[in-house]
PDB file of C-alpha atoms in Angstrom:
ATOM      1  CA  UNK A   1      -0.200  -0.216  -0.038  1.00  0.00           C
ATOM      2  CA  UNK A   2       1.005   3.181  -0.813  1.00  0.00           C
ATOM      3  CA  UNK A   3       1.092   6.542   2.001  1.00  0.00           C
ATOM      4  CA  UNK A   4      -1.410   6.581   4.186  1.00  0.00           C
ATOM      5  CA  UNK A   5      -4.388   8.563   3.626  1.00  0.00           C
ATOM      6  CA  UNK A   6      -5.925  11.775   5.878  1.00  0.00           C
ATOM      7  CA  UNK A   7      -9.062  11.870   6.941  1.00  0.00           C
ATOM      8  CA  UNK A   8      -7.963  15.456   4.904  1.00  0.00           C
ATOM      9  CA  UNK A   9      -7.773  12.573   1.688  1.00  0.00           C
ATOM     10  CA  UNK A  10     -10.688  11.064   2.282  1.00  0.00           C
ATOM     11  CA  UNK A  11     -13.098  14.494   2.768  1.00  0.00           C
ATOM     12  CA  UNK A  12     -11.850  15.785  -0.206  1.00  0.00           C
ATOM     13  CA  UNK A  13     -12.015  13.011  -2.455  1.00  0.00           C
ATOM     14  CA  UNK A  14     -15.695  12.163  -0.944  1.00  0.00           C
ATOM     15  CA  UNK A  15     -16.156  16.028  -1.931  1.00  0.00           C
ATOM     16  CA  UNK A  16     -15.160  16.107  -5.097  1.00  0.00           C
ATOM     17  CA  UNK A  17     -17.338  12.690  -5.460  1.00  0.00           C
ATOM     18  CA  UNK A  18     -20.168  14.207  -4.264  1.00  0.00           C
ATOM     19  CA  UNK A  19     -19.928  10.851  -1.716  1.00  0.00           C
ATOM     20  CA  UNK A  20     -21.509  11.050   2.038  1.00  0.00           C
ATOM     21  CA  UNK A  21     -19.563   8.497   4.994  1.00  0.00           C
ATOM     22  CA  UNK A  22     -21.188   6.759   8.049  1.00  0.00           C
ATOM     23  CA  UNK A  23     -18.740   5.815  10.670  1.00  0.00           C
ATOM     24  CA  UNK A  24     -19.428   2.017  13.300  1.00  0.00           C
ATOM     25  CA  UNK A  25     -17.086   1.785  15.484  1.00  0.00           C
ATOM     26  CA  UNK A  26     -15.940  -0.318  18.433  1.00  0.00           C
ATOM     27  CA  UNK A  27     -12.324  -0.021  19.602  1.00  0.00           C
ATOM     28  CA  UNK A  28     -11.983   2.740  18.332  1.00  0.00           C
ATOM     29  CA  UNK A  29     -14.728   5.094  19.827  1.00  0.00           C
ATOM     30  CA  UNK A  30     -15.891   7.507  17.617  1.00  0.00           C
ATOM     31  CA  UNK A  31     -12.115   8.617  16.485  1.00  0.00           C
ATOM     32  CA  UNK A  32     -12.744   8.252  12.430  1.00  0.00           C
ATOM     33  CA  UNK A  33     -15.261   9.865  12.724  1.00  0.00           C
ATOM     34  CA  UNK A  34     -14.263  13.022  14.556  1.00  0.00           C
ATOM     35  CA  UNK A  35     -10.344  12.922  12.606  1.00  0.00           C
ATOM     36  CA  UNK A  36     -13.304  13.505   9.848  1.00  0.00           C
ATOM     37  CA  UNK A  37     -14.719  15.968  11.095  1.00  0.00           C
ATOM     38  CA  UNK A  38     -11.420  17.956  12.342  1.00  0.00           C
ATOM     39  CA  UNK A  39     -11.070  18.574   7.986  1.00  0.00           C
ATOM     40  CA  UNK A  40     -12.502  21.814   7.110  1.00  0.00           C
ATOM     41  CA  UNK A  41     -16.208  20.530   4.741  1.00  0.00           C
ATOM     42  CA  UNK A  42     -16.407  17.836   7.105  1.00  0.00           C
ATOM     43  CA  UNK A  43     -19.972  18.492   6.979  1.00  0.00           C
ATOM     44  CA  UNK A  44     -20.563  17.930   3.204  1.00  0.00           C
ATOM     45  CA  UNK A  45     -19.256  14.535   3.297  1.00  0.00           C
ATOM     46  CA  UNK A  46     -19.697  12.992   7.260  1.00  0.00           C
ATOM     47  CA  UNK A  47     -22.617  12.103   7.439  1.00  0.00           C
ATOM     48  CA  UNK A  48     -22.629  11.235  11.595  1.00  0.00           C
ATOM     49  CA  UNK A  49     -21.912   7.576  13.712  1.00  0.00           C
ATOM     50  CA  UNK A  50     -22.546   4.950  15.825  1.00  0.00           C
ATOM     51  CA  UNK A  51     -20.494   4.325  18.647  1.00  0.00           C
ATOM     52  CA  UNK A  52     -20.760   0.734  18.949  1.00  0.00           C
ATOM     53  CA  UNK A  53     -19.002  -0.513  21.779  1.00  0.00           C
ATOM     54  CA  UNK A  54     -21.556  -2.914  23.768  1.00  0.00           C
ATOM     55  CA  UNK A  55     -22.340  -5.601  21.234  1.00  0.00           C
ATOM     56  CA  UNK A  56     -26.231  -4.806  22.428  1.00  0.00           C
ATOM     57  CA  UNK A  57     -25.443  -1.413  20.281  1.00  0.00           C
ATOM     58  CA  UNK A  58     -23.815  -3.719  17.872  1.00  0.00           C
ATOM     59  CA  UNK A  59     -27.496  -5.285  17.633  1.00  0.00           C
ATOM     60  CA  UNK A  60     -29.535  -2.675  18.280  1.00  0.00           C
ATOM     61  CA  UNK A  61     -29.018  -0.070  16.574  1.00  0.00           C
ATOM     62  CA  UNK A  62     -26.749  -0.932  13.273  1.00  0.00           C
ATOM     63  CA  UNK A  63     -28.952  -4.525  12.891  1.00  0.00           C
ATOM     64  CA  UNK A  64     -26.426  -7.054  13.552  1.00  0.00           C
ATOM     65  CA  UNK A  65     -27.967 -10.789  13.562  1.00  0.00           C
ATOM     66  CA  UNK A  66     -27.958 -11.573  16.898  1.00  0.00           C
ATOM     67  CA  UNK A  67     -26.992 -15.391  15.826  1.00  0.00           C
ATOM     68  CA  UNK A  68     -24.176 -14.202  14.235  1.00  0.00           C
ATOM     69  CA  UNK A  69     -23.126 -11.814  17.023  1.00  0.00           C
ATOM     70  CA  UNK A  70     -23.721 -15.139  19.483  1.00  0.00           C
ATOM     71  CA  UNK A  71     -21.619 -17.427  17.413  1.00  0.00           C
ATOM     72  CA  UNK A  72     -18.729 -15.771  16.419  1.00  0.00           C
ATOM     73  CA  UNK A  73     -18.490 -12.598  18.802  1.00  0.00           C
ATOM     74  CA  UNK A  74     -18.352  -9.232  17.985  1.00  0.00           C
ATOM     75  CA  UNK A  75     -14.822  -9.893  16.645  1.00  0.00           C
ATOM     76  CA  UNK A  76     -15.433 -11.086  13.427  1.00  0.00           C
ATOM     77  CA  UNK A  77     -14.665 -10.190  10.040  1.00  0.00           C
ATOM     78  CA  UNK A  78     -18.694 -10.725   9.077  1.00  0.00           C
ATOM     79  CA  UNK A  79     -19.479  -8.592  12.362  1.00  0.00           C
ATOM     80  CA  UNK A  80     -17.832  -5.446  10.866  1.00  0.00           C
ATOM     81  CA  UNK A  81     -19.201  -5.530   7.818  1.00  0.00           C
ATOM     82  CA  UNK A  82     -22.544  -5.630   9.198  1.00  0.00           C
ATOM     83  CA  UNK A  83     -21.312  -3.182  11.792  1.00  0.00           C
ATOM     84  CA  UNK A  84     -21.074  -1.286   7.832  1.00  0.00           C
ATOM     85  CA  UNK A  85     -23.877  -1.818   6.310  1.00  0.00           C
ATOM     86  CA  UNK A  86     -25.777  -0.983   9.602  1.00  0.00           C
ATOM     87  CA  UNK A  87     -24.379   2.555   9.787  1.00  0.00           C
ATOM     88  CA  UNK A  88     -24.404   3.523   6.152  1.00  0.00           C
ATOM     89  CA  UNK A  89     -27.993   1.855   5.895  1.00  0.00           C
ATOM     90  CA  UNK A  90     -29.256   3.535   9.495  1.00  0.00           C
ATOM     91  CA  UNK A  91     -27.665   7.128   8.609  1.00  0.00           C
ATOM     92  CA  UNK A  92     -28.135   7.225   4.946  1.00  0.00           C
ATOM     93  CA  UNK A  93     -24.722   7.331   3.506  1.00  0.00           C
ATOM     94  CA  UNK A  94     -22.843   6.270   0.830  1.00  0.00           C
ATOM     95  CA  UNK A  95     -19.874   4.539   2.381  1.00  0.00           C
ATOM     96  CA  UNK A  96     -20.235   2.990   6.264  1.00  0.00           C
ATOM     97  CA  UNK A  97     -16.659   2.472   7.481  1.00  0.00           C
ATOM     98  CA  UNK A  98     -16.775   0.134  10.753  1.00  0.00           C
ATOM     99  CA  UNK A  99     -14.200  -1.112  13.192  1.00  0.00           C
ATOM    100  CA  UNK A 100     -13.966  -3.707  15.935  1.00  0.00           C
ATOM    101  CA  UNK A 101     -11.656  -5.289  17.572  1.00  0.00           C
ATOM    102  CA  UNK A 102      -9.214  -6.031  20.811  1.00  0.00           C
ATOM    103  CA  UNK A 103      -7.604  -2.773  22.010  1.00  0.00           C
ATOM    104  CA  UNK A 104      -6.067  -4.937  25.268  1.00  0.00           C
ATOM    105  CA  UNK A 105      -4.544  -4.867  27.759  1.00  0.00           C
ATOM    106  CA  UNK A 106      -5.342  -8.506  27.147  1.00  0.00           C
ATOM    107  CA  UNK A 107      -7.255 -10.650  24.614  1.00  0.00           C
ATOM    108  CA  UNK A 108     -11.579 -11.481  24.196  1.00  0.00           C
ATOM    109  CA  UNK A 109     -13.194 -13.683  23.118  1.00  0.00           C
ATOM    110  CA  UNK A 110     -10.286 -15.955  21.944  1.00  0.00           C
ATOM    111  CA  UNK A 111      -8.803 -13.235  20.033  1.00  0.00           C
ATOM    112  CA  UNK A 112      -5.273 -12.301  21.393  1.00  0.00           C
ATOM    113  CA  UNK A 113      -4.683  -8.425  21.585  1.00  0.00           C
ATOM    114  CA  UNK A 114      -3.798  -6.784  18.864  1.00  0.00           C
ATOM    115  CA  UNK A 115      -6.836  -7.933  15.969  1.00  0.00           C
ATOM    116  CA  UNK A 116      -8.972  -5.808  14.533  1.00  0.00           C
ATOM    117  CA  UNK A 117     -11.234  -6.079  11.404  1.00  0.00           C
ATOM    118  CA  UNK A 118     -12.367  -3.164   9.754  1.00  0.00           C
ATOM    119  CA  UNK A 119     -15.441  -3.224   7.115  1.00  0.00           C
ATOM    120  CA  UNK A 120     -16.206  -0.906   4.101  1.00  0.00           C
ATOM    121  CA  UNK A 121     -19.767  -0.703   3.027  1.00  0.00           C
ATOM    122  CA  UNK A 122     -21.616   0.198  -0.335  1.00  0.00           C
ATOM    123  CA  UNK A 123     -24.770  -0.116  -2.621  1.00  0.00           C
ATOM    124  CA  UNK A 124     -22.425  -3.203  -3.824  1.00  0.00           C
ATOM    125  CA  UNK A 125     -21.342  -5.237  -0.574  1.00  0.00           C
ATOM    126  CA  UNK A 126     -19.080  -4.868   1.986  1.00  0.00           C
ATOM    127  CA  UNK A 127     -15.779  -5.891   2.200  1.00  0.00           C
ATOM    128  CA  UNK A 128     -13.950  -6.934   5.420  1.00  0.00           C
ATOM    129  CA  UNK A 129      -9.986  -6.689   6.084  1.00  0.00           C
ATOM    130  CA  UNK A 130      -7.733  -8.348   8.997  1.00  0.00           C
ATOM    131  CA  UNK A 131      -5.330  -6.635  10.706  1.00  0.00           C
ATOM    132  CA  UNK A 132      -2.793  -7.756  13.436  1.00  0.00           C
ATOM    133  CA  UNK A 133      -1.515  -4.705  15.015  1.00  0.00           C
ATOM    134  CA  UNK A 134       1.132  -4.353  17.969  1.00  0.00           C
ATOM    135  CA  UNK A 135       1.570  -2.129  20.563  1.00  0.00           C
ATOM    136  CA  UNK A 136      -0.396  -0.397  23.422  1.00  0.00           C
ATOM    137  CA  UNK A 137      -3.560   0.336  23.417  1.00  0.00           C
ATOM    138  CA  UNK A 138      -3.665   3.789  21.915  1.00  0.00           C
ATOM    139  CA  UNK A 139      -1.249   2.297  19.566  1.00  0.00           C
ATOM    140  CA  UNK A 140      -3.639  -0.370  17.891  1.00  0.00           C
ATOM    141  CA  UNK A 141      -6.364   2.325  18.432  1.00  0.00           C
ATOM    142  CA  UNK A 142      -4.797   4.853  16.265  1.00  0.00           C
ATOM    143  CA  UNK A 143      -3.520   2.316  13.292  1.00  0.00           C
ATOM    144  CA  UNK A 144      -7.268   0.600  13.255  1.00  0.00           C
ATOM    145  CA  UNK A 145      -8.343   4.469  12.621  1.00  0.00           C
ATOM    146  CA  UNK A 146      -5.510   5.166  10.209  1.00  0.00           C
ATOM    147  CA  UNK A 147      -6.788   1.288   8.522  1.00  0.00           C
ATOM    148  CA  UNK A 148     -10.133   1.712   8.177  1.00  0.00           C
ATOM    149  CA  UNK A 149      -9.602   5.993   6.490  1.00  0.00           C
ATOM    150  CA  UNK A 150      -6.710   4.534   3.844  1.00  0.00           C
ATOM    151  CA  UNK A 151      -9.609   1.812   2.940  1.00  0.00           C
ATOM    152  CA  UNK A 152     -12.349   4.006   2.719  1.00  0.00           C
ATOM    153  CA  UNK A 153      -9.755   6.020   0.811  1.00  0.00           C
ATOM    154  CA  UNK A 154      -8.752   3.425  -1.512  1.00  0.00           C
ATOM    155  CA  UNK A 155     -12.843   2.480  -1.465  1.00  0.00           C
ATOM    156  CA  UNK A 156     -13.069   6.582  -3.076  1.00  0.00           C
ATOM    157  CA  UNK A 157     -10.123   6.203  -5.083  1.00  0.00           C
ATOM    158  CA  UNK A 158     -11.220   3.176  -7.092  1.00  0.00           C
ATOM    159  CA  UNK A 159     -12.802   5.865  -9.387  1.00  0.00           C
ATOM    160  CA  UNK A 160     -16.641   4.968  -9.620  1.00  0.00           C
ATOM    161  CA  UNK A 161     -19.729   6.079  -7.109  1.00  0.00           C
ATOM    162  CA  UNK A 162     -20.031   3.067  -4.790  1.00  0.00           C
ATOM    163  CA  UNK A 163     -22.974   4.580  -3.399  1.00  0.00           C
ATOM    164  CA  UNK A 164     -25.150   4.840  -6.392  1.00  0.00           C
ATOM    165  CA  UNK A 165     -25.084   1.905  -8.007  1.00  0.00           C
TER     166      UNK A 165
END
């Protein structure tokens, strides 16, 4: 992958394409939405976000299937994809981005610290990405935010209009 995309890069490209973004964040707890909102002009792009730290929020607000959550746990690529789709749908955005994972200090649901799943959702479908980050809790959360922004930028850079077919 080339140089990491910044939130400013994401906002500029999404604005140029006329696309909106919604976030669903677990371990990043709003860091992606905050990074986007820090950029002047973000109001044309950022529809909003959901901090879905607890399983019940993933299920009740984002529509993640309860059976999937029970079987796979919250740290799963399918859960990340469902979160991204849930945010995109609930907030009427063109693109949804989500994070779920284990920031530490200890393993969770049998997943080691640093296991993170991010996802991007468009009208064409959702795609999840698996990451294994090293470092402390803050470092893992920042790396997760940066990975999600890079994936969002990569989706926007495909040159198509993902939200509108």
